[in-house]
Amino acid sequence: MSDFGQFPAPELPAETLTGHVRTLECARTQEGRGSMTKAMRSPGETQHGQPEIRGFASFDDPEVLSYVDSNGKPNYALIQQSDEFRALRRRLTTFIFPMTVLFLTSYLTFVLLSAYAKNFVSTKVIGVINLGILLGLGQFVVSIVITLSYARYAKRRLDPQRKLLAEKTGVEE
């Protein structure tokens, strides 16, 4: 019959323990016998409804990182370093910069023409409607086109990537 009281608890250096394996302490009972305390789940296990059935120790791959801390809050710094987040940022940037350039070019062209080419913008098109009024209304058209194209782009390219990122990180929407 083995008694934990006869064997001292092993002293392990802190650097040999991984983040996923919790140290089990050997607690003394009143009779002098040792008993093992209950193992804690890693943060990634508690975020899902069905926890895995495991032994007393976790032998998870230490290279697999949890995107959620022990309180269930997202680890944003780690999420920002993921490939999925980088792909999402790249897709967003490839849309935003060209559309910003398009809008600023159209707006600055309208402002500069209104300020320095008064004869050109005062050219009558139909009745009292001149080219300046049409260029001003064109700004509304450009804004609406950019807004609708962003909505379409986000639905087709950004939302699927966002959902993939949310699934991988375990962050609820």
mmCIF file of C-alpha atoms in Angstrom:
data_model
loop_
_atom_site.group_PDB
_atom_site.id
_atom_site.type_symbol
_atom_site.label_atom_id
_atom_site.label_comp_id
_atom_site.label_asym_id
_atom_site.label_seq_id
_atom_site.Cartn_x
_atom_site.Cartn_y
_atom_site.Cartn_z
ATOM 1 C CA MET A 1 0.000 0.000 0.000
ATOM 2 C CA SER A 2 1.562 3.251 -1.146
ATOM 3 C CA ASP A 3 1.367 6.349 0.993
ATOM 4 C CA PHE A 4 1.946 9.839 -0.426
ATOM 5 C CA GLY A 5 3.214 10.922 2.981
ATOM 6 C CA GLN A 6 6.418 8.872 2.453
ATOM 7 C CA PHE A 7 7.330 10.598 -0.812
ATOM 8 C CA PRO A 8 8.102 14.328 -0.978
ATOM 9 C CA ALA A 9 6.426 16.345 -3.697
ATOM 10 C CA PRO A 10 8.856 16.882 -6.585
ATOM 11 C CA GLU A 11 10.199 20.421 -6.957
ATOM 12 C CA LEU A 12 10.077 21.418 -10.631
ATOM 13 C CA PRO A 13 11.631 24.600 -11.955
ATOM 14 C CA ALA A 14 9.025 27.065 -13.192
ATOM 15 C CA GLU A 15 10.459 27.148 -16.711
ATOM 16 C CA THR A 16 9.675 23.449 -17.275
ATOM 17 C CA LEU A 17 5.939 24.004 -16.848
ATOM 18 C CA THR A 18 3.856 25.104 -19.822
ATOM 19 C CA GLY A 19 0.924 27.485 -19.794
ATOM 20 C CA HIS A 20 -1.558 24.682 -20.493
ATOM 21 C CA VAL A 21 -0.439 22.322 -17.738
ATOM 22 C CA ARG A 22 -1.330 23.466 -14.259
ATOM 23 C CA THR A 23 0.885 22.445 -11.386
ATOM 24 C CA LEU A 24 -0.785 19.960 -9.122
ATOM 25 C CA GLU A 25 0.040 20.533 -5.505
ATOM 26 C CA CYS A 26 0.346 17.794 -2.986
ATOM 27 C CA ALA A 27 -1.775 18.820 -0.018
ATOM 28 C CA ARG A 28 -1.358 17.276 3.397
ATOM 29 C CA THR A 29 -4.423 15.991 5.160
ATOM 30 C CA GLN A 30 -4.728 15.871 8.928
ATOM 31 C CA GLU A 31 -3.500 12.266 9.046
ATOM 32 C CA GLY A 32 -0.281 13.247 7.255
ATOM 33 C CA ARG A 33 -1.238 11.625 3.999
ATOM 34 C CA GLY A 34 -0.957 13.543 0.765
ATOM 35 C CA SER A 35 -3.776 13.990 -1.708
ATOM 36 C CA MET A 36 -3.744 15.535 -5.144
ATOM 37 C CA THR A 37 -5.792 18.628 -5.823
ATOM 38 C CA LYS A 38 -8.168 18.884 -8.760
ATOM 39 C CA ALA A 39 -6.653 19.963 -12.104
ATOM 40 C CA MET A 40 -7.886 23.203 -13.674
ATOM 41 C CA ARG A 41 -9.072 23.462 -17.244
ATOM 42 C CA SER A 42 -7.086 25.555 -19.669
ATOM 43 C CA PRO A 43 -8.793 28.799 -20.819
ATOM 44 C CA GLY A 44 -9.584 27.385 -24.261
ATOM 45 C CA GLU A 45 -11.609 24.547 -22.788
ATOM 46 C CA THR A 46 -14.003 26.685 -20.779
ATOM 47 C CA GLN A 47 -15.177 28.798 -23.709
ATOM 48 C CA HIS A 48 -17.020 25.951 -25.434
ATOM 49 C CA GLY A 49 -20.212 24.378 -24.205
ATOM 50 C CA GLN A 50 -18.898 20.802 -24.239
ATOM 51 C CA PRO A 51 -15.577 20.490 -22.402
ATOM 52 C CA GLU A 52 -13.303 17.628 -23.373
ATOM 53 C CA ILE A 53 -13.091 14.671 -21.028
ATOM 54 C CA ARG A 54 -9.467 14.497 -20.035
ATOM 55 C CA GLY A 55 -7.140 13.021 -17.459
ATOM 56 C CA PHE A 56 -5.665 14.886 -14.520
ATOM 57 C CA ALA A 57 -3.083 16.683 -16.654
ATOM 58 C CA SER A 58 -3.310 18.447 -19.972
ATOM 59 C CA PHE A 59 -0.860 17.419 -22.645
ATOM 60 C CA ASP A 60 -1.844 20.110 -25.130
ATOM 61 C CA ASP A 61 0.645 21.254 -27.682
ATOM 62 C CA PRO A 62 2.391 24.247 -26.072
ATOM 63 C CA GLU A 63 2.627 25.882 -29.510
ATOM 64 C CA VAL A 64 -1.185 26.179 -29.721
ATOM 65 C CA LEU A 65 -2.126 29.527 -28.231
ATOM 66 C CA SER A 66 -5.434 30.397 -26.641
ATOM 67 C CA TYR A 67 -7.092 33.529 -28.013
ATOM 68 C CA VAL A 68 -9.220 33.860 -24.870
ATOM 69 C CA ASP A 69 -7.802 34.493 -21.395
ATOM 70 C CA SER A 70 -8.846 32.731 -18.202
ATOM 71 C CA ASN A 71 -11.662 35.279 -17.655
ATOM 72 C CA GLY A 72 -13.151 34.521 -21.079
ATOM 73 C CA LYS A 73 -12.060 37.856 -22.546
ATOM 74 C CA PRO A 74 -10.376 37.981 -25.958
ATOM 75 C CA ASN A 75 -6.603 38.388 -26.109
ATOM 76 C CA TYR A 76 -6.581 41.147 -28.721
ATOM 77 C CA ALA A 77 -2.799 41.360 -28.999
ATOM 78 C CA LEU A 78 -2.616 37.670 -29.909
ATOM 79 C CA ILE A 79 -5.581 37.914 -32.293
ATOM 80 C CA GLN A 80 -3.931 40.817 -34.127
ATOM 81 C CA GLN A 81 -0.877 38.635 -34.765
ATOM 82 C CA SER A 82 -2.913 35.833 -36.387
ATOM 83 C CA ASP A 83 -2.839 35.237 -40.141
ATOM 84 C CA GLU A 84 -6.630 35.491 -40.379
ATOM 85 C CA PHE A 85 -6.624 38.965 -38.814
ATOM 86 C CA ARG A 86 -3.835 40.104 -41.129
ATOM 87 C CA ALA A 87 -5.809 38.840 -44.132
ATOM 88 C CA LEU A 88 -8.892 40.724 -42.924
ATOM 89 C CA ARG A 89 -6.888 43.949 -42.508
ATOM 90 C CA ARG A 90 -5.319 43.491 -45.957
ATOM 91 C CA ARG A 91 -8.726 43.028 -47.589
ATOM 92 C CA LEU A 92 -10.100 46.092 -45.824
ATOM 93 C CA THR A 93 -7.084 48.203 -46.739
ATOM 94 C CA THR A 94 -7.186 47.191 -50.402
ATOM 95 C CA PHE A 95 -10.712 48.598 -50.604
ATOM 96 C CA ILE A 96 -10.427 51.660 -48.401
ATOM 97 C CA PHE A 97 -7.363 53.309 -49.913
ATOM 98 C CA PRO A 98 -8.510 53.295 -53.569
ATOM 99 C CA MET A 99 -11.989 54.498 -52.606
ATOM 100 C CA THR A 100 -10.513 57.279 -50.458
ATOM 101 C CA VAL A 101 -8.335 58.383 -53.378
ATOM 102 C CA LEU A 102 -11.365 58.296 -55.708
ATOM 103 C CA PHE A 103 -13.496 60.400 -53.376
ATOM 104 C CA LEU A 104 -10.782 62.956 -52.587
ATOM 105 C CA THR A 105 -9.904 63.304 -56.280
ATOM 106 C CA SER A 106 -13.513 63.912 -57.259
ATOM 107 C CA TYR A 107 -14.124 66.338 -54.393
ATOM 108 C CA LEU A 108 -10.900 68.313 -54.861
ATOM 109 C CA THR A 109 -11.536 68.491 -58.614
ATOM 110 C CA PHE A 110 -14.977 69.959 -57.897
ATOM 111 C CA VAL A 111 -13.587 72.485 -55.385
ATOM 112 C CA LEU A 112 -10.662 73.540 -57.596
ATOM 113 C CA LEU A 113 -12.851 73.893 -60.675
ATOM 114 C CA SER A 114 -15.359 75.958 -58.689
ATOM 115 C CA ALA A 115 -12.619 78.226 -57.374
ATOM 116 C CA TYR A 116 -10.352 78.660 -60.400
ATOM 117 C CA ALA A 117 -12.380 77.762 -63.512
ATOM 118 C CA LYS A 118 -15.468 79.893 -63.038
ATOM 119 C CA ASN A 119 -16.071 80.258 -66.751
ATOM 120 C CA PHE A 120 -15.950 76.472 -67.195
ATOM 121 C CA VAL A 121 -18.353 75.593 -64.342
ATOM 122 C CA SER A 122 -20.772 78.385 -65.306
ATOM 123 C CA THR A 123 -21.298 76.819 -68.726
ATOM 124 C CA LYS A 124 -25.041 76.312 -69.252
ATOM 125 C CA VAL A 125 -26.127 72.731 -69.902
ATOM 126 C CA ILE A 126 -29.950 72.854 -69.851
ATOM 127 C CA GLY A 127 -31.789 76.101 -69.088
ATOM 128 C CA VAL A 128 -30.501 77.497 -65.792
ATOM 129 C CA ILE A 129 -28.612 74.307 -64.915
ATOM 130 C CA ASN A 130 -24.887 74.789 -65.381
ATOM 131 C CA LEU A 131 -21.896 72.446 -65.177
ATOM 132 C CA GLY A 132 -21.118 73.512 -61.555
ATOM 133 C CA ILE A 133 -24.514 72.294 -60.349
ATOM 134 C CA LEU A 134 -24.025 68.963 -62.126
ATOM 135 C CA LEU A 135 -20.536 68.570 -60.633
ATOM 136 C CA GLY A 136 -21.959 69.338 -57.162
ATOM 137 C CA LEU A 137 -24.705 66.742 -57.606
ATOM 138 C CA GLY A 138 -22.037 64.371 -58.874
ATOM 139 C CA GLN A 139 -20.508 64.433 -55.386
ATOM 140 C CA PHE A 140 -23.673 62.861 -54.023
ATOM 141 C CA VAL A 141 -23.557 60.223 -56.745
ATOM 142 C CA VAL A 142 -19.901 59.418 -55.984
ATOM 143 C CA SER A 143 -20.680 59.101 -52.252
ATOM 144 C CA ILE A 144 -23.642 56.792 -52.878
ATOM 145 C CA VAL A 145 -21.653 54.620 -55.312
ATOM 146 C CA ILE A 146 -18.769 54.264 -52.834
ATOM 147 C CA THR A 147 -21.184 53.393 -50.005
ATOM 148 C CA LEU A 148 -23.028 50.755 -52.043
ATOM 149 C CA SER A 149 -19.809 49.254 -53.368
ATOM 150 C CA TYR A 150 -18.421 49.031 -49.823
ATOM 151 C CA ALA A 151 -21.574 47.274 -48.611
ATOM 152 C CA ARG A 152 -21.265 44.759 -51.440
ATOM 153 C CA TYR A 153 -17.522 44.291 -50.890
ATOM 154 C CA ALA A 154 -17.969 43.819 -47.144
ATOM 155 C CA LYS A 155 -20.693 41.234 -47.645
ATOM 156 C CA ARG A 156 -18.670 39.225 -50.169
ATOM 157 C CA ARG A 157 -15.079 39.617 -48.926
ATOM 158 C CA LEU A 158 -14.922 40.945 -45.364
ATOM 159 C CA ASP A 159 -17.782 39.170 -43.571
ATOM 160 C CA PRO A 160 -16.631 35.621 -44.464
ATOM 161 C CA GLN A 161 -13.125 36.459 -43.261
ATOM 162 C CA ARG A 162 -14.508 38.007 -40.061
ATOM 163 C CA LYS A 163 -16.575 34.880 -39.385
ATOM 164 C CA LEU A 164 -13.525 32.679 -39.959
ATOM 165 C CA LEU A 165 -11.539 34.787 -37.503
ATOM 166 C CA ALA A 166 -14.339 34.632 -34.920
ATOM 167 C CA GLU A 167 -14.561 30.831 -35.233
ATOM 168 C CA LYS A 168 -10.813 30.351 -34.899
ATOM 169 C CA THR A 169 -10.409 32.653 -31.930
ATOM 170 C CA GLY A 170 -13.580 31.543 -30.148
ATOM 171 C CA VAL A 171 -14.696 35.144 -29.770
ATOM 172 C CA GLU A 172 -18.452 35.414 -29.929
ATOM 173 C CA GLU A 173 -20.004 37.987 -32.210
#
